[in-house]
Coordinates of N, CA and C and ligand atoms in Angstrom, one line a residue:
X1 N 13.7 14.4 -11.7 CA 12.7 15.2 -11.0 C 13.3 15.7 -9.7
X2 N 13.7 16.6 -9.6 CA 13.6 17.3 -8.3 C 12.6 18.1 -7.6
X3 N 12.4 17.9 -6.3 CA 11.5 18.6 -5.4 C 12.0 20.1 -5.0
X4 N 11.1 21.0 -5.5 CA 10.9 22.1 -5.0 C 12.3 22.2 -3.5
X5 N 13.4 23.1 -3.7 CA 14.0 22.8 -2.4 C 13.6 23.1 -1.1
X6 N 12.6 23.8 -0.5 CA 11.9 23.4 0.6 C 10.4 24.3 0.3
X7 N 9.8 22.7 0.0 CA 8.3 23.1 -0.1 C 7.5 23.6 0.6
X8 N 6.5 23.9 0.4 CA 5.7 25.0 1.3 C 5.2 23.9 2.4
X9 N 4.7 23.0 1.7 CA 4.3 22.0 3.0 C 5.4 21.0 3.8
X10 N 6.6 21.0 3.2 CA 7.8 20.0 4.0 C 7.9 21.1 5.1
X11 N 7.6 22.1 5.8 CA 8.5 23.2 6.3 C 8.1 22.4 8.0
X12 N 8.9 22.6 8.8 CA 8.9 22.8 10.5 C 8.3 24.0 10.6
X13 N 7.6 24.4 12.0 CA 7.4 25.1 12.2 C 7.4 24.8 14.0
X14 N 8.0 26.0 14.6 CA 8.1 25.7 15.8 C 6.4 25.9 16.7
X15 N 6.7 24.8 18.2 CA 5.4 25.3 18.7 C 5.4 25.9 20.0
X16 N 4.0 26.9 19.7 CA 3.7 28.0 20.3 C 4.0 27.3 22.0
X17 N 3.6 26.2 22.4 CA 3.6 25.7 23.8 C 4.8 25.7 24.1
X18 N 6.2 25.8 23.6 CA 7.2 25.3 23.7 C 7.9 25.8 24.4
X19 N 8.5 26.1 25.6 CA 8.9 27.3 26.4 C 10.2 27.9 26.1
X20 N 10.7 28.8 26.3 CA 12.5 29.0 25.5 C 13.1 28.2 26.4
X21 N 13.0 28.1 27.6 CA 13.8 27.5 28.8 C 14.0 25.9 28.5
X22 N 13.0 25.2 27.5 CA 12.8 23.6 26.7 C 13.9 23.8 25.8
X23 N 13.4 24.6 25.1 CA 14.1 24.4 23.6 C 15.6 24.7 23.9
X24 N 16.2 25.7 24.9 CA 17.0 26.0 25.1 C 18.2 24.3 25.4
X25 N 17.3 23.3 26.7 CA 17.9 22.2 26.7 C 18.1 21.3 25.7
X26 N 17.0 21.4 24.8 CA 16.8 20.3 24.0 C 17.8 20.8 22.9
X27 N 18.4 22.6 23.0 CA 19.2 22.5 21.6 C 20.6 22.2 22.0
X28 N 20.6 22.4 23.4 CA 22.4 22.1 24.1 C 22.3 20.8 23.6
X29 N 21.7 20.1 24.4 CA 21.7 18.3 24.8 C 22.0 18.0 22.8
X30 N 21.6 18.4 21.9 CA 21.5 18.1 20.8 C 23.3 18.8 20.2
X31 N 23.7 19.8 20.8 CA 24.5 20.3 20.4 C 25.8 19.5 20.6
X32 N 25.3 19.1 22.2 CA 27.0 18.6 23.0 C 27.0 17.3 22.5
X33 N 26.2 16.5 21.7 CA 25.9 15.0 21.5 C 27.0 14.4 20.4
X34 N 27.1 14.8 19.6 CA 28.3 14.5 18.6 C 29.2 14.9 19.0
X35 N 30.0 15.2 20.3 CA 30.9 16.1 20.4 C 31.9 15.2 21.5
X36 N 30.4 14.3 22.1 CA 31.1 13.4 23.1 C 31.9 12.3 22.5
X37 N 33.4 11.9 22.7 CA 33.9 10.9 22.2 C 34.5 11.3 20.7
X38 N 34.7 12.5 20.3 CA 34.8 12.4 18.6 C 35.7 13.4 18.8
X39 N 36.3 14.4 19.5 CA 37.5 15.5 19.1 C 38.6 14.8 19.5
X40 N 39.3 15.1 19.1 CA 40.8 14.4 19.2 C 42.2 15.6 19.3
X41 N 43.2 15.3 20.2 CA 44.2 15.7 20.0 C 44.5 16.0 18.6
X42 N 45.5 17.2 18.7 CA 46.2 16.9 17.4 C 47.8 15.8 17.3
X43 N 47.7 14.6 18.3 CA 49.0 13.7 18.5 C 47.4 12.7 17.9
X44 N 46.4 12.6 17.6 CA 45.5 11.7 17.4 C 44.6 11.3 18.9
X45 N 45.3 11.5 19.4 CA 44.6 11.1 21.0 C 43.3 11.5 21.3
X46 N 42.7 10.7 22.3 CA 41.4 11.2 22.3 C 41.1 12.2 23.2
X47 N 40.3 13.4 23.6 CA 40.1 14.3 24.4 C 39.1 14.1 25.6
X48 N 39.6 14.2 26.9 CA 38.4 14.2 27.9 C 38.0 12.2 27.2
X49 N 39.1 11.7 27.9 CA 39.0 9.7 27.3 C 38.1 9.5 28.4
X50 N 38.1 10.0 29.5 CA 36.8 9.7 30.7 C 35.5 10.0 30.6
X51 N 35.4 10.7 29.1 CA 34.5 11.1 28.7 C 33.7 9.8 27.4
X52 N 34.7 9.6 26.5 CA 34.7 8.9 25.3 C 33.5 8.2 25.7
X53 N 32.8 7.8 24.9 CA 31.9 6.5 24.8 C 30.9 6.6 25.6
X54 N 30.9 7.9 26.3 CA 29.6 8.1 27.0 C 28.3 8.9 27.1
X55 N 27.7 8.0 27.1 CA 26.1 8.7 26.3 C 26.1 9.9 27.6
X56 N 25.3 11.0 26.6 CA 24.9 12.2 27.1 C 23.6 11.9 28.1
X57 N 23.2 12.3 29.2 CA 22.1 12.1 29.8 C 21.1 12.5 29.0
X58 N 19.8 11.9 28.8 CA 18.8 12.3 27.8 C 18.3 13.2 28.9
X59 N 17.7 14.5 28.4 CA 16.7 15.1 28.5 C 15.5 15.2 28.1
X60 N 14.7 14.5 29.2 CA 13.3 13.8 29.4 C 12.9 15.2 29.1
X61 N 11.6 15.2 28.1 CA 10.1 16.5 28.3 C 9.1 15.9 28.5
X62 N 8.3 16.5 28.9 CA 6.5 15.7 28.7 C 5.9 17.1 28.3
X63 N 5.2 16.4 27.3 CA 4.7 17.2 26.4 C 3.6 16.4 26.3
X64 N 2.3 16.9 24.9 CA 1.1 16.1 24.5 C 0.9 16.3 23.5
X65 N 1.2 15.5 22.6 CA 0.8 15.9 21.2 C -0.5 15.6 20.2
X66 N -0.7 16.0 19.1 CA -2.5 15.5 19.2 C -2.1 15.0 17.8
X67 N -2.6 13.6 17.6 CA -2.3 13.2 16.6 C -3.4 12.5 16.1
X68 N -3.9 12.5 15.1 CA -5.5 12.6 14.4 C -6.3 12.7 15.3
X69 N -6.5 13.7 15.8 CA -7.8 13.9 16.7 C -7.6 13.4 18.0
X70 N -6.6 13.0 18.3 CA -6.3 12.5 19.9 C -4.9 12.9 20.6
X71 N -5.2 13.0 21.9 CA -4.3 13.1 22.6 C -3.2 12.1 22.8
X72 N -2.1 12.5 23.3 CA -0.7 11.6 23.7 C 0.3 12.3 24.2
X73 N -0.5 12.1 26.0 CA 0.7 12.4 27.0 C 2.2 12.1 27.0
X74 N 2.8 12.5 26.5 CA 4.1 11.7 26.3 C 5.1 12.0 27.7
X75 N 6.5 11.5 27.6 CA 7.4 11.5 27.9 C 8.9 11.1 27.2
X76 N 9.8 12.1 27.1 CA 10.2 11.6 25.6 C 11.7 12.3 26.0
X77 N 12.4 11.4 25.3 CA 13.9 12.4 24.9 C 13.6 13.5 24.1
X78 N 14.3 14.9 24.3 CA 14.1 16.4 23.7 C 14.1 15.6 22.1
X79 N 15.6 14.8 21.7 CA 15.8 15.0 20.7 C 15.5 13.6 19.7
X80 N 14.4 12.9 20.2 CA 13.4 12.3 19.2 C 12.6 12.7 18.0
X81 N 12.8 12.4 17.3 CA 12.2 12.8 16.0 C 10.7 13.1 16.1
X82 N 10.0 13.5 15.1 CA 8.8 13.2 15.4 C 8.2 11.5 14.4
X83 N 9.2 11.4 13.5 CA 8.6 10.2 12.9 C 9.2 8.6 14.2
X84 N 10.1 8.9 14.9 CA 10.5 8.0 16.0 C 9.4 8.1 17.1
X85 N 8.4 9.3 17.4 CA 7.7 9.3 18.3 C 6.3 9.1 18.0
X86 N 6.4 8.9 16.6 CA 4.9 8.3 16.3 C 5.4 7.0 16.2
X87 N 5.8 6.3 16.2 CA 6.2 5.1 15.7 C 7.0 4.0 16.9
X88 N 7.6 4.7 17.9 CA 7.8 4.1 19.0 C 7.1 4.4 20.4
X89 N 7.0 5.6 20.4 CA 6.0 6.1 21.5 C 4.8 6.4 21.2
X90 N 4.1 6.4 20.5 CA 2.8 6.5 19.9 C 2.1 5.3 19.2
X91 N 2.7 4.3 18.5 CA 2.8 3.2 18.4 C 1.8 3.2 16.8
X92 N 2.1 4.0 16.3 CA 1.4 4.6 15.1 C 2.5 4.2 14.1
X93 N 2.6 2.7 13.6 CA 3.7 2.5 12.7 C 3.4 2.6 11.1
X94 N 2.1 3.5 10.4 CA 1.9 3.7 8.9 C 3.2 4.5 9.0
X95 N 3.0 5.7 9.1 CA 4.7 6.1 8.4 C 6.0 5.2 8.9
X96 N 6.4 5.2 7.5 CA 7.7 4.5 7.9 C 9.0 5.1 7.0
X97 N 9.8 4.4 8.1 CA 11.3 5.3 7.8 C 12.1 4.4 6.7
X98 N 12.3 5.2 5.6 CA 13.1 4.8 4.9 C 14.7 5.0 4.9
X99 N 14.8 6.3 5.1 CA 16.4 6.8 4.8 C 16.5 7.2 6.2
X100 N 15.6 7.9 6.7 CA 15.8 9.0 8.1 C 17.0 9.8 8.0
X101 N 16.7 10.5 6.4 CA 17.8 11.4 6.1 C 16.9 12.5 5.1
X102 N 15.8 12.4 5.0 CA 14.6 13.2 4.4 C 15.3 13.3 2.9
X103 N 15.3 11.7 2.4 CA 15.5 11.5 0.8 C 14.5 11.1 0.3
X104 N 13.8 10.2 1.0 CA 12.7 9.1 0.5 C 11.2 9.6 0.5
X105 N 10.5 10.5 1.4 CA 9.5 10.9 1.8 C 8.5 9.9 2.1
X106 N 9.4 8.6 2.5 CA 8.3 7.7 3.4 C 7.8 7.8 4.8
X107 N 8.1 8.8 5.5 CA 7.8 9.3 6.3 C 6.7 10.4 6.5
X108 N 6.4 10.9 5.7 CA 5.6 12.0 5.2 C 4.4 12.2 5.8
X109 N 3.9 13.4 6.7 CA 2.8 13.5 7.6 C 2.5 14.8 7.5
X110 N 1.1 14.7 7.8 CA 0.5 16.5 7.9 C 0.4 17.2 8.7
X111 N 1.2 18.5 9.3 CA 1.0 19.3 10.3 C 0.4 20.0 9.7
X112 N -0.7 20.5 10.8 CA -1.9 21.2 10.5 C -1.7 21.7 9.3
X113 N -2.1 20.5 8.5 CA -2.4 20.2 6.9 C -1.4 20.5 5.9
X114 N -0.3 20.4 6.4 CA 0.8 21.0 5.6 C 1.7 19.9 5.4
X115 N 2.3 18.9 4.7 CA 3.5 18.2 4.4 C 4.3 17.9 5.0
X116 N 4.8 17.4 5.5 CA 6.4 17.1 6.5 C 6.9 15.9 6.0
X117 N 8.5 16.3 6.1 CA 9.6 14.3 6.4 C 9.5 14.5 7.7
X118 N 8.8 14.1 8.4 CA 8.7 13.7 9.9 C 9.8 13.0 10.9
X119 N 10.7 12.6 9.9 CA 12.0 12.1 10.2 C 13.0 13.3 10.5
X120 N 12.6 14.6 9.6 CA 13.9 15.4 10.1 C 13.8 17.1 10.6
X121 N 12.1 16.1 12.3 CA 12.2 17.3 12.8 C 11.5 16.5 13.9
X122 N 12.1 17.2 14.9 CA 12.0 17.3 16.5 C 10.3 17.4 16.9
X123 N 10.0 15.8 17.3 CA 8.5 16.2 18.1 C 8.3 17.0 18.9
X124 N 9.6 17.8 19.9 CA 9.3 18.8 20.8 C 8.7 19.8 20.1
X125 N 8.9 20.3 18.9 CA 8.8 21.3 18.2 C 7.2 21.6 17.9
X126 N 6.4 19.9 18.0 CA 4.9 19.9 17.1 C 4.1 20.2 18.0
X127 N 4.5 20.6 19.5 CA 3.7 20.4 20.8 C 2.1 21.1 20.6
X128 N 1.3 20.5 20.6 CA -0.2 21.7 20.3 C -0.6 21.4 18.8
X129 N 0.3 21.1 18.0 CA 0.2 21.1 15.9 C -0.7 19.9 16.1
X130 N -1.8 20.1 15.4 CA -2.5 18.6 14.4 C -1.9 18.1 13.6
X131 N -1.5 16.6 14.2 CA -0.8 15.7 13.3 C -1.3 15.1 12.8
X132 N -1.5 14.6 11.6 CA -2.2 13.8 10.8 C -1.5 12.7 10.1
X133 N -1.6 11.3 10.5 CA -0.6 10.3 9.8 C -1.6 9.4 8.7
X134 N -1.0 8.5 8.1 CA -1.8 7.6 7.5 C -3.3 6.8 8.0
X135 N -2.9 7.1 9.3 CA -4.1 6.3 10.1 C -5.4 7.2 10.5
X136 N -4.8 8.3 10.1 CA -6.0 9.2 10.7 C -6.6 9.6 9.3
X137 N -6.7 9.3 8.3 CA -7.0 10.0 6.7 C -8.4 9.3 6.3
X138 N -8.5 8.2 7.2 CA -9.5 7.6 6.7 C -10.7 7.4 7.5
X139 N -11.8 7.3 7.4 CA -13.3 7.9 8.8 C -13.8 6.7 9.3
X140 N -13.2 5.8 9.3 CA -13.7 4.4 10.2 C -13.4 3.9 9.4
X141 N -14.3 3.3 8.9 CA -13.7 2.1 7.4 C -13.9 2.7 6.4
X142 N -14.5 3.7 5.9 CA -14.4 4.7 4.8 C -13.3 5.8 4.0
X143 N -12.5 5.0 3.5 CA -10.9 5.5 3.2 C -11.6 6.9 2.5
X144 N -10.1 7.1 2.8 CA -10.0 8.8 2.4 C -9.6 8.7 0.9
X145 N -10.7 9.2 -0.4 CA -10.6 9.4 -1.7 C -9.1 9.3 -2.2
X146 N -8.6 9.6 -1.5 CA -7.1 9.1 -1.9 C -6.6 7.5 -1.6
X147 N -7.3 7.4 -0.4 CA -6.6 5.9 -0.5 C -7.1 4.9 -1.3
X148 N -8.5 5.3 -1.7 CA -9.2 4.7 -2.7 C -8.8 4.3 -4.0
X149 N -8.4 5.7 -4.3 CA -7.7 6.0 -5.6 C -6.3 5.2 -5.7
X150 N -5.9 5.2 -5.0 CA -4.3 3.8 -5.4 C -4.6 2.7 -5.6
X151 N -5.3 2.3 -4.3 CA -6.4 0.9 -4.6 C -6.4 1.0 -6.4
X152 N -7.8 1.7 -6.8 CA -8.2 1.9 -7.9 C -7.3 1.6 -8.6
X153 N -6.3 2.5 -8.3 CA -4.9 2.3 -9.7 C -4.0 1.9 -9.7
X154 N -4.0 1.1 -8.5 CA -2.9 0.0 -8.2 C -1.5 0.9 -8.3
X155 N -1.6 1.9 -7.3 CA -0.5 3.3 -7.0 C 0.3 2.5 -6.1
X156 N 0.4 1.3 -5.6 CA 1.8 0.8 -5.2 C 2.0 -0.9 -4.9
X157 N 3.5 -1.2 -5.0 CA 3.2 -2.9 -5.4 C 3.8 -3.8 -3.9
X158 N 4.9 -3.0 -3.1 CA 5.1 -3.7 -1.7 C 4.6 -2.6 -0.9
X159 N 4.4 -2.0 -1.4 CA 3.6 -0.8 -0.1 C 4.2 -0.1 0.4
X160 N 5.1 0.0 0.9 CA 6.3 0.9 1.7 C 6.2 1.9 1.5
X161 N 6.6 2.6 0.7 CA 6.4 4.3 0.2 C 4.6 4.7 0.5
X162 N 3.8 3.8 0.1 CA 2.3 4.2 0.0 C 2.0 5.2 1.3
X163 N 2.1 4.8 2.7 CA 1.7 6.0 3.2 C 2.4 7.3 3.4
X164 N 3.9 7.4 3.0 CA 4.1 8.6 2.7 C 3.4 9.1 1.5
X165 N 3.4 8.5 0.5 CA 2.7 8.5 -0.5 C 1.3 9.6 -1.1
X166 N 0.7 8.4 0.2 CA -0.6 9.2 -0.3 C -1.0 10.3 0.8
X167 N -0.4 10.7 1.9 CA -0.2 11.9 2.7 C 0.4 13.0 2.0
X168 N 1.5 12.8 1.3 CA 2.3 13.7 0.5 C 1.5 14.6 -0.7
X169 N 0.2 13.6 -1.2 CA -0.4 13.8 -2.4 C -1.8 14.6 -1.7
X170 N -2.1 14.2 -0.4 CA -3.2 15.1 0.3 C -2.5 16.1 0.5
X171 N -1.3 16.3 0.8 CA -0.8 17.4 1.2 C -0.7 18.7 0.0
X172 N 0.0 17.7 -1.1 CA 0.1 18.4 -2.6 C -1.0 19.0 -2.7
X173 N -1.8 18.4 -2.8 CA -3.5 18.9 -3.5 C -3.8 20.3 -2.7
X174 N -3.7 20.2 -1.2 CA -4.1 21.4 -0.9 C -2.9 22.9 -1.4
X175 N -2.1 22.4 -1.7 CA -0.8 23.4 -1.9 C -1.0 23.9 -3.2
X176 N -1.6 23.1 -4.3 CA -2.3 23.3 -5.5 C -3.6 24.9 -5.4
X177 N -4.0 24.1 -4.4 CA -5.5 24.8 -4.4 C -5.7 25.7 -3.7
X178 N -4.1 26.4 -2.6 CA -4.3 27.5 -2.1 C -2.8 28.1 -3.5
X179 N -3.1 27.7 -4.6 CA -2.1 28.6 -5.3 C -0.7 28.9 -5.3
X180 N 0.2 27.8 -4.7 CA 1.7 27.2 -4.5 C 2.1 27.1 -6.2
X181 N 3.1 27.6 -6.4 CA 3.8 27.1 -7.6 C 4.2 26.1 -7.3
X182 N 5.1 25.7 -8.7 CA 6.1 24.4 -8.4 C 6.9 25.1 -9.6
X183 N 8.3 24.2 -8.9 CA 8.9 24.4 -9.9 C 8.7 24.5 -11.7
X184 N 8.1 23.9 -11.8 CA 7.7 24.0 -13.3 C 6.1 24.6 -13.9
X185 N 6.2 25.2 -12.8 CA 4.5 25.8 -13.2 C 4.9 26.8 -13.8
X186 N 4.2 27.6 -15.5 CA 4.4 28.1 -16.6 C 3.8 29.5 -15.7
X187 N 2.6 29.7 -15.5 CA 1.9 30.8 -15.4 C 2.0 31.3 -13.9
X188 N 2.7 31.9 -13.8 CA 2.8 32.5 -12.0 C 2.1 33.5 -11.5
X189 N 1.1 34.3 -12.3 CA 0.4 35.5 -12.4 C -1.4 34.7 -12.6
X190 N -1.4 34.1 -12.2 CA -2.8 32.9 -12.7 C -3.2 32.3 -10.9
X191 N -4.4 31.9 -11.5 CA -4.8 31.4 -9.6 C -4.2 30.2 -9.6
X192 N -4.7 29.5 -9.4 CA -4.5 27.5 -8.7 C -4.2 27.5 -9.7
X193 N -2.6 26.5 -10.0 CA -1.9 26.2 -10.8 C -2.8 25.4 -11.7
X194 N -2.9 24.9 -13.1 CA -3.4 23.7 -13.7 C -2.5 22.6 -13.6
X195 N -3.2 21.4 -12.9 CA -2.5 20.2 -12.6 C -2.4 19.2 -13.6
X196 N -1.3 19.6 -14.0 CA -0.8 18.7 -15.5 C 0.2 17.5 -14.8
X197 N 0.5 16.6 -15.4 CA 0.8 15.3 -15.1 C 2.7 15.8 -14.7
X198 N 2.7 16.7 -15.2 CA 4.3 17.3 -15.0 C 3.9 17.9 -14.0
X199 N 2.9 18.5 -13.4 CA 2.7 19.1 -11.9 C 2.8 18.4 -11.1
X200 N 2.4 17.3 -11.5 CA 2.2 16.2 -10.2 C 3.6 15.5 -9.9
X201 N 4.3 14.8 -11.4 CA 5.4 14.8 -10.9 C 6.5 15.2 -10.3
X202 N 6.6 16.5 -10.5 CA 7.2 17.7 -9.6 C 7.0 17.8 -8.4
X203 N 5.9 18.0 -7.9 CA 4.8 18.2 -6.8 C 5.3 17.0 -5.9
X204 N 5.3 16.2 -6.4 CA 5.5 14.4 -5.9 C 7.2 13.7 -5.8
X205 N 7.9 14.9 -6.5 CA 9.5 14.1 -6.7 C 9.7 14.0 -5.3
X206 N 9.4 14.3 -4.2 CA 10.5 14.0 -3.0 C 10.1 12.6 -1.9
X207 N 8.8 12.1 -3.3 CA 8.6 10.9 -2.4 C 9.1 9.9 -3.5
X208 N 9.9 8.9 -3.3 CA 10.2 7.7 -4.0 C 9.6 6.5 -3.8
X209 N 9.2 5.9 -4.8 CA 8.8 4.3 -4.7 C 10.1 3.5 -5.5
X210 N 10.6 2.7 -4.5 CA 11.3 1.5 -5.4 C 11.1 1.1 -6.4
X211 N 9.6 0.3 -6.0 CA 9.0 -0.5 -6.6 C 8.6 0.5 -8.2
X212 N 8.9 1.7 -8.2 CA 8.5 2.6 -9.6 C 7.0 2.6 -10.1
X213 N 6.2 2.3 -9.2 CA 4.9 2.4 -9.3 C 4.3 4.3 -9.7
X214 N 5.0 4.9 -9.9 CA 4.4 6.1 -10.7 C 3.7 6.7 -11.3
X215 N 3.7 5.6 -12.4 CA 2.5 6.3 -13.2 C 1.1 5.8 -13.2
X216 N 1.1 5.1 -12.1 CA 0.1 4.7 -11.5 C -0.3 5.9 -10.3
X217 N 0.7 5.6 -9.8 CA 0.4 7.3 -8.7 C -0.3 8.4 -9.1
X218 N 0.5 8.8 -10.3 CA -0.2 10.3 -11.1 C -1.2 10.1 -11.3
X219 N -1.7 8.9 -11.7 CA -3.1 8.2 -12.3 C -4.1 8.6 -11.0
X220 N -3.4 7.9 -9.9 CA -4.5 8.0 -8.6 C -4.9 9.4 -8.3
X221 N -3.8 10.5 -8.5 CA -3.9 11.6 -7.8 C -4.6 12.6 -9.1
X222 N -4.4 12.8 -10.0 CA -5.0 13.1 -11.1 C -6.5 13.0 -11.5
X223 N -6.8 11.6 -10.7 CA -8.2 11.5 -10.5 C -8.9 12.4 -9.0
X224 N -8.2 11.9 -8.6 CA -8.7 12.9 -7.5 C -8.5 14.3 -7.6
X225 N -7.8 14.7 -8.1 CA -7.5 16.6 -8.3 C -9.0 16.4 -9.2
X226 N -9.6 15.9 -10.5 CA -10.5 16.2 -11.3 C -9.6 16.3 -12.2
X227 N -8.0 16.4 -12.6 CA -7.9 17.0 -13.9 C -8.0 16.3 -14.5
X228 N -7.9 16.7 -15.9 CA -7.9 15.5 -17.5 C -6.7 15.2 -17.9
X229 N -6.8 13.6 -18.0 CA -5.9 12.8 -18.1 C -5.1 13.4 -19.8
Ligands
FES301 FE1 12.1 10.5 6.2 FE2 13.1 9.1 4.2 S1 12.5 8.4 6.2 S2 12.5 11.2 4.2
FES302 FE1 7.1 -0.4 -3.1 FE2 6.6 2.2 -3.5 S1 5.2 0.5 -3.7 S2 8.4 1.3 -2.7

């Protein structure tokens, strides 16, 4: 199964608050960073050795980002992720990093309601975006019909993948129902695709479970779209 190569809901999108005069630092400081300590002569030697081995000054922003319905004044390196900034500066540890190479989609979150690997994009970028993580999906103690639904179908067995998981699958559903193909959707001239068990796993390849809890997954989300099993 392959995922769609960049889904309509994985996408970045840059934000409107972000000034060019930011981005501008945040894309040097990101540029010059691999660069420090790694060119070499062509005798092998190292280039600018007064240089070698020395971290780049971070470039602090403060920004605020709104993550389920709340604010968070931050202060932050440009070039933190946004799955590193929910998770160390936000202290919001449901998404979790598997690869932090956007293989696994355990990281998986919703910008204003759209999909993300959170791992392999710049919190500067989400400044003003509704973030939506695992913690925010659910209304006090009243899980969000999806979380229910794994419960119900026992959609995962050490957990790890589960909240990319079941973000990925809220995210799907709406991608479904504003009329996103997928790779293997037959009819492209038709409204909301029909959510066949091959939709889902398509829809669903860019999140992995270890543990191979899938067809339990399909089971969960299947029930929640309405379609027939
Ligand atoms: Fe982001 Fe694996 S941790 S895709
Ligand atoms: Fe263990 Fe998915 S439940 S990795």
């Amino acid at each position: 199964m392959t995922k769609p190569a960049s889904p309509p809901g994985k996408q970045a999108s840059s934000s409107p608050g972000l000034s060019r005069r930011a981005m501008v630092q945040v894309s040097t400081a990101i540029a010059a960073a691999p660069l420090v300590g790694c060119a070499t002569e062509p005798t092998g030697g190292t280039v600018g050795a007064a240089s070698a081995g020395v971290e780049p000054a971070p470039v602090m922003l403060r920004m605020t980002m709104q993550v389920n319905g709340q604010a968070y004044p931050l202060t932050i390196d440009g070039r933190t992720s946004l799955l590193d900034a929910l998770r160390e500066n936000m202290n919001l540890k449901g998404s979790k990093k598997g690869c932090d190479h956007g293989q696994c989609g355990a990281c998986t979150v919703l910008v204003d309601g759209r999909r993300i690997n959170s791992c392999l994009t710049l919190a500067v970028m989400h400044e003003g975006q509704a973030i939506t993580t695992i913690e925010g999906l659910s209304k006090g103690d009243a899980l969000h019909p999806m979380q229910a639904a794994f419960i119900k179908y026992d959609g995962f067995q050490c957990g790890y993948c589960t909240p990319g998981q079941i973000c990925s699958s809220v995210g799907m559903l709406a991608e479904v129902k504003a009329g996103m193909p997928s790779h293997v959707t037959q009819n492209l001239q038709g409204a909301a695709p029909t959510l066949t068990d091959d939709e889902i796993r398509e829809r669903m390849s860019g999140n992995i479970c270890r543990c191979s809890a899938y067809p339990n997954i399909v089971a969960a989300i299947r029930d929640v779209s309405g379609a027939a099993a």
